[in-house]
Amino acid sequence: MFNFFAFGFFVRIWVSVQQKVSVEVLDHLEHLALVDFRDAEGVERLQKAIEFADQLHEVNTDGVEPMDSVLEDRCLYLREDDVTEGNCAKELLENAREKVEEYFVAPPGNIPLPKLGERETFLQGS
Amino acid sequence: MSEFCSCYECENCNYFLDDMEKLYPVNLAPWVPVVGLEVHAQISSNSKLFSGSQVQFAAPPNSLVSFFDASLPGTLPVLNRRCVEAAVMTGLALNCSINKKSLFDRKHYFYADLPAGYQITQQRVPIAVNGSLSYSLCIDNKMSQMVTKTVRIKQIQLEQDSGKSLHDDTRSQTLVDLNRAGVGLMEVVMEPDMCCGEEAAAAVRELQLILQTLGSSQAVMAEGQLRVDANVSVHHPGEPYGVRTELKNINSLRFLAKAVDYEIQRQIEELENGGMILNETRAFDSKLGFMPEPNLPPLILYDAKSLPANMNHQQVINIDWIHERLPDLPSVKREKLVEQYGILPEHSFTLMNEDGLAEFFENVVKQTQMKPKRVIGWILKDLLGYLKEHSLTVKESPVSSYLLADLLNLLEKEEISSTAAKQVLAELWKGEGKTPLEIVKEQKLQLLQDQKELEQICQAVIDRQENEVMAIKAGNRKVLNKLIGLVQRETQGRSSPVLVKQLLEKKLSE
């Protein structure tokens, strides 16, 4: 399930409150996140997600440090440098659909999305 | 030596300008190359940064992988104390400010060897910032003049290493080994203060020596424990910096220097032909894809003043405690060698540059009466020369410090000549287990101890070489060397040239 809220959070940096999301930004996002916005509805949903996230601006945060985590007052536990795990290749590989001699198998290296003019995408017409 | 170096700004590079104009007829306009580095050093630890699986080179695939490393659901990161200490040590050694509070982030990108889809790193507030690294360069190839340069350290951050991908193009698949996934890395970011391949390589070499001295990383480039990404651009003096390109995952010093210089040259040519520099990794570089790591609270470090009273010692890292226990860094060691033994800075530099050589030198000095200033010649020329010729490390030397000291003692006591000593050394290289004294006896290399016999030979030579004697008496002192040579030949190299010269001079003045 693709989490549009979290995705919208990422896009905050590039999109200001008033503007619509530009084609360049969408193209960049499609490359990075390997998401296909499919159609106007997809783009609209993204726009709405960003607007939803923008509600955060209604809170006055002057002089307040941003919080990353509710754990911020907890002590970060430090582990001793001992070897306590591993040696379970068989178990780990049980989950793999394909394997070659104890290696996981993946498709060949990252195939980048073709550039905007060269691929079939809804964005082209925009 | 930097064949392509074309920068006008550093004294080192200026020296090669004339040589270069001979090599390259194209007139190189005043371009200023700018080189920055990102160095990833694998932390020397038993277990990984956030899990308890072992850190080891060349193990069966996926045998050093825990559930967390494989990113199975429900697993959480647990920070390894040793990795934090290694980063603090390194930060202190590089004159950084240690951030008493640093944060962890997730950097998202898709790749087969990154099972979680993100790397835990420290992008916002890393563990150490604003340091410096000083390194030395020789102005010329003869190692007679050294300059000290400094590069600023922007930051040091803790982060996870990724697994390894083996690309199988024939079957159109990638094989993934996660043994390396999650191993602790220190990323050392150097500002673009360097100007050519030679400087980049020298800076990395010094960093390597520091890391090895600290023990925070073994920093062996060939095993991927030290990897360098270089950022290169060129611009005209006074103008803004040019577009930079990134050279990634360089794993040898020699290749680093060559690749950087080649890229500088390529950019200059491209720009002079009216082209543009394209940066393909820029999109990858973007600030998107970062978020705070929600599973890790801030990392808090203490010093003597802020040390909490009631906390478990094992949970507390005291920066001052670590600072007090830092070993002598290479630069300090170099100065001590110069001070203690009266050798030149260049000598000290070479001693520290070869793994184990400084120790070898000190061991020889301890076991011989010969002055260190004289010993150093034997170490740097004879010993090191031989090792280099046969691609051996100091550890692999068939001649131990004990044997060499033995030999130098014979020379110091004037029981053999310098030439004879070289002969004995040549024999010792064979590693047949003979002692220097045994070889001297075998090959009859002892200096003639009988002064009378030597005087007789000198006299005989003087009597024979009438022309030369006349020339000397007429004022041509250089001819004396010929007589000395003749005496040496008569004695089969078993006479001390100094003594022979004295005797000859005495006789000629009678």
XYZ file of C-alpha atoms in Angstrom:
636
model
C 0.000 0.000 0.000
C 1.655 3.161 -1.082
C 1.570 5.709 1.700
C 0.620 8.971 0.075
C 0.860 10.896 3.329
C 4.480 9.983 3.871
C 5.191 10.683 0.218
C 3.551 14.068 0.525
C 5.763 14.746 3.518
C 8.825 14.132 1.333
C 7.638 16.534 -1.313
C 7.220 19.395 1.200
C 10.658 20.750 0.430
C 9.908 21.306 -3.228
C 6.343 22.422 -3.291
C 5.205 25.592 -1.603
C 1.689 25.994 -0.250
C 0.195 27.920 -3.140
C 1.667 26.232 -6.216
C 0.541 23.164 -8.059
C 3.008 20.392 -8.537
C 4.968 21.007 -11.747
C 5.657 18.456 -14.448
C 9.390 18.555 -13.719
C 8.836 17.710 -10.065
C 6.453 14.903 -10.951
C 8.905 13.500 -13.463
C 11.670 13.621 -10.875
C 9.456 11.866 -8.351
C 8.559 9.174 -10.851
C 12.273 8.514 -11.364
C 13.145 8.444 -7.667
C 10.235 6.552 -6.249
C 9.429 4.415 -9.282
C 5.853 5.477 -9.050
C 3.680 5.965 -12.105
C 1.086 8.614 -11.605
C -1.007 6.955 -14.279
C -3.564 9.656 -14.886
C -4.993 12.996 -13.804
C -6.626 11.319 -10.836
C -3.241 10.115 -9.542
C -1.717 13.558 -9.836
C -4.776 15.085 -8.227
C -4.508 12.640 -5.349
C -0.894 13.659 -4.844
C -1.896 17.323 -4.899
C -4.526 16.615 -2.262
C -1.999 14.729 -0.145
C 0.293 17.738 -0.209
C -2.548 20.053 0.738
C -3.443 17.712 3.569
C 0.148 17.823 4.837
C 0.127 21.619 4.518
C -2.302 21.781 7.409
C 0.793 21.491 9.570
C 1.510 25.136 8.745
C -1.545 26.208 10.722
C 0.316 25.450 13.933
C 2.533 28.223 15.252
C 5.894 26.614 15.895
C 7.946 29.774 16.545
C 10.740 28.957 18.962
C 9.853 25.272 19.129
C 12.440 22.668 18.074
C 11.049 20.097 15.622
C 10.432 16.669 17.112
C 11.669 13.678 15.130
C 10.514 10.964 17.442
C 8.605 10.437 20.666
C 11.697 8.584 21.790
C 13.750 11.765 21.963
C 14.077 11.680 25.754
C 14.905 8.012 25.855
C 18.424 6.804 26.293
C 19.952 5.325 23.152
C 21.000 1.842 24.211
C 24.612 0.929 23.365
C 25.330 -2.705 22.620
C 28.651 -4.412 23.389
C 30.684 -5.347 20.311
C 30.054 -9.116 20.470
C 29.097 -11.507 17.686
C 25.682 -12.851 18.628
C 23.878 -13.395 15.323
C 24.283 -14.638 11.803
C 25.053 -18.089 10.416
C 21.498 -18.592 9.274
C 21.869 -18.442 5.499
C 19.606 -21.457 5.049
C 16.793 -19.873 7.030
C 17.082 -16.542 5.259
C 17.141 -18.102 1.818
C 13.966 -20.089 2.562
C 12.009 -16.935 1.828
C 13.667 -16.364 -1.530
C 11.731 -17.371 -4.621
C 14.968 -17.765 -6.515
C 18.449 -18.445 -5.321
C 21.801 -19.392 -6.813
C 24.235 -21.175 -4.508
C 23.420 -19.230 -1.336
C 23.052 -15.909 -3.185
C 19.760 -14.057 -3.427
C 18.741 -13.428 -7.017
C 17.544 -10.029 -8.153
C 16.763 -8.642 -11.585
C 19.709 -6.976 -13.362
C 20.877 -3.629 -11.886
C 18.703 -0.545 -11.659
C 17.152 0.145 -15.030
C 16.492 3.883 -14.997
C 13.161 5.123 -16.285
C 13.542 6.492 -19.832
C 13.425 10.291 -20.041
C 10.129 12.163 -20.182
C 9.869 12.322 -23.962
C 10.755 8.698 -24.407
C 8.391 6.806 -22.173
C 4.690 6.265 -22.104
C 3.430 8.383 -19.317
C 0.463 10.483 -18.534
C 2.787 13.380 -17.740
C 3.867 13.797 -21.327
C 0.797 15.658 -22.378
C 0.797 18.072 -19.426
C 54.117 12.527 -10.247
C 51.180 14.314 -11.719
C 51.558 14.182 -15.488
C 48.348 16.034 -16.205
C 48.486 18.548 -13.399
C 47.529 21.911 -14.782
C 46.577 24.074 -11.843
C 48.252 27.383 -11.336
C 47.447 27.839 -7.724
C 49.473 25.398 -5.680
C 53.240 25.593 -5.560
C 53.500 21.879 -6.078
C 51.659 21.947 -9.387
C 53.409 25.018 -10.729
C 56.632 23.082 -10.734
C 55.404 20.745 -13.408
C 54.073 23.389 -15.706
C 57.141 23.545 -17.899
C 57.337 19.788 -18.196
C 53.721 19.761 -19.185
C 54.056 22.340 -21.872
C 56.626 20.125 -23.441
C 54.280 17.146 -23.283
C 51.154 18.911 -24.411
C 51.426 21.434 -27.215
C 47.861 22.637 -26.538
C 48.022 25.857 -24.611
C 46.234 25.273 -21.326
C 44.445 28.401 -20.222
C 44.582 29.184 -16.495
C 42.100 26.640 -15.208
C 41.770 26.006 -11.499
C 40.853 22.397 -10.769
C 38.926 21.756 -7.564
C 38.862 18.340 -5.924
C 36.766 17.250 -2.940
C 36.618 13.766 -1.464
C 34.129 11.557 0.355
C 35.946 8.684 2.002
C 34.120 5.663 3.370
C 36.130 3.748 5.963
C 34.889 0.419 7.306
C 34.996 0.443 11.072
C 37.217 -2.196 12.586
C 34.784 -4.002 14.886
C 33.708 -7.558 15.662
C 30.062 -7.005 14.857
C 28.001 -4.708 12.666
C 26.767 -1.188 13.349
C 23.212 -2.080 14.293
C 23.246 -5.865 14.641
C 25.270 -8.659 16.186
C 26.373 -10.422 13.016
C 30.069 -10.768 12.410
C 32.212 -8.427 10.343
C 34.602 -10.452 8.212
C 36.074 -10.316 4.736
C 35.462 -13.199 2.326
C 33.021 -15.449 4.169
C 30.475 -17.811 2.535
C 27.695 -15.720 0.985
C 24.925 -14.637 3.359
C 26.506 -16.442 6.324
C 27.163 -13.222 8.263
C 23.618 -11.917 8.010
C 21.097 -11.468 10.800
C 17.342 -10.999 10.418
C 17.832 -7.258 10.826
C 20.505 -7.128 8.114
C 18.111 -8.930 5.777
C 15.476 -6.359 6.704
C 12.921 -8.899 7.830
C 9.838 -7.270 9.359
C 9.816 -6.710 13.091
C 13.566 -6.212 13.487
C 15.091 -3.093 15.019
C 18.542 -1.441 14.976
C 20.680 -1.600 18.150
C 23.738 0.669 18.104
C 27.192 -0.893 18.584
C 29.215 0.990 21.217
C 32.573 0.192 19.600
C 31.495 1.900 16.361
C 30.667 5.089 18.228
C 34.055 5.042 19.972
C 35.812 4.528 16.638
C 34.033 7.555 15.183
C 34.853 9.708 18.218
C 38.550 8.702 18.077
C 38.682 9.519 14.396
C 36.931 12.843 14.915
C 39.379 13.816 17.657
C 42.389 12.783 15.582
C 41.111 14.981 12.743
C 40.677 18.008 15.047
C 36.889 17.932 14.770
C 34.276 19.223 17.175
C 32.455 16.201 18.501
C 28.702 16.750 18.575
C 27.518 15.698 21.992
C 24.118 15.131 20.450
C 23.934 13.599 16.998
C 20.991 12.132 15.101
C 20.331 9.220 12.780
C 18.444 9.482 9.480
C 17.162 7.212 6.749
C 18.344 7.791 3.209
C 15.954 6.097 0.800
C 16.947 4.661 -2.559
C 16.233 1.462 -4.439
C 18.956 -1.099 -4.991
C 19.067 -4.890 -4.755
C 21.821 -4.869 -2.108
C 19.880 -2.494 0.156
C 17.095 -4.775 1.376
C 15.430 -2.182 3.624
C 15.182 0.328 0.769
C 16.992 2.836 2.958
C 20.393 3.290 4.580
C 20.674 4.474 8.178
C 23.073 7.423 8.153
C 23.672 10.779 9.868
C 22.781 13.432 7.365
C 21.450 16.259 9.542
C 23.589 16.230 12.675
C 26.601 13.940 12.323
C 28.869 12.836 15.142
C 31.806 15.134 14.262
C 32.240 18.357 12.250
C 34.749 21.031 11.234
C 38.099 19.328 11.419
C 41.310 19.361 9.403
C 43.818 16.950 7.962
C 47.436 17.890 7.268
C 49.440 15.922 4.753
C 52.836 16.192 3.049
C 53.849 16.230 -0.580
C 57.226 16.102 -2.256
C 57.893 19.027 -4.545
C 59.964 16.860 -6.821
C 60.505 13.214 -7.467
C 63.751 13.132 -5.527
C 62.046 13.516 -2.151
C 64.318 16.358 -1.177
C 61.704 19.019 -0.507
C 58.441 18.511 1.269
C 55.481 20.844 1.660
C 52.659 20.534 4.137
C 49.099 21.019 2.948
C 45.830 21.054 4.855
C 42.360 19.972 3.820
C 39.287 20.866 5.865
C 37.114 18.052 7.136
C 33.474 18.998 6.764
C 32.083 16.153 8.842
C 32.324 12.539 9.904
C 29.146 10.485 10.013
C 28.272 6.957 11.060
C 26.400 4.934 8.469
C 25.585 1.422 7.266
C 27.406 -0.281 4.442
C 25.328 -1.977 1.755
C 25.549 -5.583 0.601
C 27.378 -6.700 -2.527
C 25.888 -7.164 -5.962
C 27.409 -9.527 -8.495
C 26.122 -8.757 -11.942
C 25.512 -11.785 -14.119
C 24.873 -10.261 -17.519
C 24.660 -13.572 -19.378
C 21.692 -14.680 -17.337
C 20.367 -11.143 -16.906
C 20.343 -11.292 -13.134
C 22.094 -9.909 -10.087
C 23.351 -12.124 -7.283
C 23.156 -10.501 -3.871
C 25.362 -11.219 -0.858
C 24.335 -9.366 2.293
C 27.430 -10.167 4.376
C 28.564 -6.570 4.074
C 25.098 -5.109 4.610
C 25.004 -3.216 7.869
C 28.753 -3.120 8.513
C 29.660 0.172 10.232
C 31.186 2.906 8.087
C 32.665 6.279 8.933
C 32.102 8.675 6.072
C 34.766 11.383 6.132
C 33.794 14.350 3.976
C 36.705 16.525 2.828
C 36.064 20.007 1.503
C 37.191 20.796 -2.059
C 40.563 22.163 -0.948
C 42.645 19.949 -3.190
C 43.737 20.722 -6.710
C 45.045 17.576 -8.343
C 45.321 13.789 -8.214
C 48.563 13.835 -6.281
C 47.095 15.947 -3.484
C 44.004 13.760 -3.308
C 46.112 10.609 -3.058
C 48.425 12.129 -0.438
C 45.472 13.254 1.688
C 43.867 9.827 1.531
C 47.183 8.150 2.327
C 47.582 10.275 5.450
C 43.998 9.530 6.484
C 44.716 5.844 5.969
C 47.791 6.021 8.209
C 45.830 7.864 10.899
C 42.990 5.340 10.834
C 45.446 2.453 11.031
C 47.305 4.084 13.912
C 44.039 4.647 15.799
C 42.827 1.164 14.951
C 39.400 2.594 14.115
C 39.696 1.126 10.628
C 42.235 -1.192 9.018
C 41.705 0.940 5.918
C 43.020 -1.625 3.424
C 41.846 -0.262 0.081
C 42.277 -3.527 -1.754
C 39.771 -5.205 0.583
C 37.257 -2.417 0.218
C 37.791 -1.177 3.757
C 38.567 2.289 2.418
C 36.636 3.595 -0.585
C 36.915 7.041 -2.100
C 34.480 9.122 -4.132
C 36.087 12.161 -5.765
C 34.223 15.323 -6.792
C 36.027 17.183 -9.564
C 35.375 20.482 -11.277
C 37.352 23.228 -13.018
C 36.837 26.974 -13.245
C 38.672 30.176 -14.148
C 40.242 32.080 -11.271
C 37.811 34.607 -9.886
C 34.775 32.914 -11.396
C 32.322 30.639 -9.575
C 33.062 26.915 -9.265
C 32.199 24.816 -12.299
C 29.827 21.843 -12.528
C 31.321 18.931 -10.660
C 31.399 15.299 -11.680
C 31.688 12.393 -9.305
C 34.172 9.547 -9.602
C 32.829 6.734 -7.467
C 34.186 3.816 -5.468
C 37.852 4.199 -6.247
C 39.828 1.565 -4.375
C 43.500 2.226 -4.974
C 45.626 5.319 -4.352
C 47.318 5.113 -7.704
C 44.029 4.882 -9.547
C 42.651 7.777 -7.494
C 45.463 10.092 -8.616
C 45.182 8.995 -12.241
C 41.394 9.149 -12.381
C 41.268 12.628 -10.849
C 43.923 13.999 -13.180
C 42.283 12.378 -16.189
C 38.918 13.879 -15.255
C 40.461 17.347 -14.814
C 42.045 17.036 -18.233
C 38.791 15.761 -19.756
C 36.782 18.645 -18.322
C 39.287 21.229 -19.518
C 39.234 19.794 -23.022
C 35.447 19.571 -23.045
C 35.049 23.175 -21.928
C 37.692 24.478 -24.293
C 35.898 22.791 -27.168
C 32.770 24.680 -26.231
C 31.083 21.730 -24.541
C 29.415 21.465 -21.140
C 30.064 19.323 -18.111
C 27.128 17.023 -17.366
C 26.507 15.658 -13.946
C 24.586 12.402 -14.133
C 24.458 11.685 -10.454
C 22.923 15.039 -9.544
C 19.415 13.599 -9.528
C 20.550 10.888 -7.155
C 22.106 13.489 -4.934
C 18.917 15.388 -4.221
C 17.757 16.239 -0.755
C 14.629 14.138 -1.238
C 14.459 10.737 0.343
C 15.733 11.690 3.803
C 13.751 11.320 6.969
C 14.686 10.986 10.619
C 15.253 7.391 11.809
C 12.270 6.911 14.070
C 13.676 3.860 15.877
C 16.759 5.560 17.293
C 16.771 8.347 19.870
C 19.558 10.953 19.667
C 23.076 9.720 20.383
C 24.335 11.521 23.470
C 28.057 11.685 24.283
C 29.594 13.015 27.469
C 32.808 14.588 28.640
C 34.415 14.850 32.062
C 32.218 17.811 33.001
C 28.893 16.470 31.841
C 29.404 12.888 33.014
C 26.160 11.676 34.629
C 26.575 10.360 38.141
C 24.199 7.454 38.240
C 24.474 5.896 34.810
C 25.807 2.440 34.027
C 29.395 2.856 32.743
C 28.754 0.619 29.812
C 26.096 3.010 28.554
C 28.300 6.104 28.775
C 30.830 7.311 26.221
C 33.240 9.903 27.613
C 34.946 11.964 24.924
C 37.710 13.130 27.279
C 38.486 9.570 28.342
C 38.926 8.640 24.676
C 41.019 11.756 24.016
C 43.457 10.899 26.788
C 44.024 7.471 25.293
C 44.662 8.503 21.689
C 47.960 7.069 20.426
C 50.640 9.241 18.791
C 49.421 10.201 15.345
C 51.707 9.686 12.328
C 52.617 13.392 12.186
C 53.711 13.339 15.823
C 55.573 10.090 15.300
C 57.389 11.609 12.325
C 58.563 14.582 14.360
C 59.695 12.330 17.177
C 61.753 10.250 14.760
C 63.463 13.378 13.445
C 64.154 14.656 16.942
C 65.240 11.389 18.460
C 67.431 10.107 15.658
C 68.563 13.265 13.885
C 67.244 12.120 10.525
C 65.726 14.379 7.866
C 61.948 14.997 7.627
C 61.918 13.314 4.210
C 63.475 10.212 5.735
C 60.945 10.221 8.523
C 58.170 10.555 5.953
C 59.341 7.498 4.037
C 59.769 5.503 7.252
C 56.177 6.163 8.237
C 54.882 5.653 4.731
C 55.971 2.009 4.523
C 54.105 -0.364 6.783
C 56.468 -1.590 9.501
C 59.542 0.289 8.262
C 59.771 2.746 11.145
C 59.667 -0.144 13.587
C 62.335 -2.002 11.611
C 64.571 1.064 11.627
C 64.184 1.564 15.364
C 64.939 -2.087 16.022
C 68.140 -1.891 14.009
C 69.222 1.286 15.793
C 68.661 -0.396 19.149
C 70.867 -3.324 18.223
C 73.792 -1.478 16.628
C 76.419 1.045 17.608
C 76.205 2.698 14.206
C 74.726 6.202 14.305
C 71.065 6.428 13.219
C 72.038 8.977 10.561
C 74.182 6.333 8.939
C 71.723 3.487 9.524
C 68.960 5.369 7.732
C 70.849 5.181 4.435
C 70.984 1.406 4.664
C 67.288 1.237 5.527
C 65.999 3.589 2.839
C 68.353 2.695 -0.004
C 69.529 -0.858 0.432
C 66.683 -2.458 2.372
C 63.742 -0.577 0.917
C 65.239 -0.623 -2.566
C 65.461 -4.398 -2.510
C 61.972 -4.833 -1.054
C 60.433 -2.586 -3.706
C 62.269 -4.377 -6.489
C 60.862 -7.694 -5.365
C 57.435 -6.329 -4.343
C 57.864 -7.409 -0.742
C 56.481 -5.777 2.367
C 58.722 -5.086 5.351
C 57.077 -7.981 7.155
C 58.089 -10.307 4.328
C 61.736 -9.222 4.378
C 64.135 -12.178 4.317
C 66.611 -9.978 6.185
C 65.500 -9.304 9.734
C 66.391 -6.213 11.758
C 68.618 -8.469 13.831
C 70.655 -9.617 10.811
C 71.006 -6.130 9.427
C 72.130 -4.781 12.797
C 74.692 -7.577 12.948
C 76.037 -6.588 9.564
C 76.144 -2.893 10.364
C 78.076 -3.662 13.535
C 80.800 -5.341 11.485
C 80.934 -2.267 9.302
C 80.968 0.087 12.269
C 83.815 -1.795 13.901
C 85.668 -1.491 10.607
C 86.005 -5.232 10.247
C 84.681 -4.933 6.695
C 84.472 -2.169 4.126
C 81.318 -0.535 2.873
C 81.597 -2.363 -0.447
C 82.032 -5.661 1.337
C 78.977 -4.912 3.460
C 76.866 -4.517 0.322
C 78.179 -7.853 -0.887
C 77.228 -9.516 2.370
C 73.780 -7.983 2.201
C 73.286 -9.340 -1.309
C 74.099 -12.768 0.101
C 71.774 -12.297 3.068
C 68.841 -11.583 0.732
C 68.987 -15.207 -0.351
C 67.659 -16.030 3.094
C 69.806 -19.123 3.494
C 70.137 -18.646 7.233
C 73.784 -17.647 7.296
C 74.932 -14.909 9.641
C 76.863 -11.900 8.325
C 80.010 -13.104 10.065
C 79.754 -16.504 8.390
C 79.402 -14.890 4.971
C 82.359 -12.591 5.642
C 84.523 -15.568 6.532
C 83.265 -17.615 3.567
C 83.972 -14.943 1.026
C 87.090 -13.668 2.756
C 85.818 -10.144 3.027
C 87.496 -9.102 6.244
C 89.502 -5.908 6.104
C 93.184 -6.392 6.288
C 94.114 -5.815 9.856
C 97.818 -6.018 9.255
C 98.932 -2.419 8.764
C 102.407 -3.458 7.654
C 101.058 -5.583 4.821
C 98.863 -2.702 3.711
C 101.773 -0.290 3.789
C 103.773 -2.674 1.621
C 101.009 -2.857 -0.959
C 100.660 0.920 -0.969
C 104.354 1.313 -1.478
C 104.325 -1.226 -4.303
C 101.567 0.687 -6.090
C 103.390 3.989 -5.667
C 106.556 2.423 -7.059
C 104.721 1.094 -10.102
C 102.594 4.106 -11.016
C 105.308 6.692 -11.706
C 103.176 8.873 -13.977
C 100.357 9.107 -11.501
C 102.726 9.919 -8.646
C 104.201 12.757 -10.664
C 100.746 14.122 -11.445
C 99.809 14.099 -7.770
C 103.003 15.781 -6.717
C 102.352 18.377 -9.405
C 99.095 19.242 -7.676
C 96.446 17.017 -9.284
C 94.943 15.502 -6.158
C 92.174 13.673 -8.019
C 94.608 11.126 -9.385
C 95.021 9.888 -5.838
C 91.659 8.136 -6.220
C 93.115 6.017 -8.979
C 95.875 4.851 -6.682
C 93.388 4.098 -3.954
C 91.420 2.047 -6.483
C 94.510 0.102 -7.441
C 95.290 -0.714 -3.822
C 91.689 -1.815 -3.358
C 92.000 -4.129 -6.307
C 95.223 -5.612 -4.970
C 93.613 -6.264 -1.632
C 90.444 -7.579 -3.288
C 88.367 -4.881 -1.648
C 89.622 -5.768 1.783
C 91.131 -2.425 2.597
C 89.496 0.595 4.119
C 89.591 3.417 1.551
C 90.034 5.969 4.324
C 93.069 4.201 5.732
C 94.550 3.617 2.283
C 94.197 7.304 1.449
C 95.951 8.238 4.688
C 98.841 5.855 4.040
C 99.266 6.939 0.432
C 99.232 10.608 1.358
C 101.774 10.010 4.079
C 104.071 8.160 1.715
C 103.700 10.696 -1.076
C 104.616 13.537 1.206
C 107.768 11.868 2.383
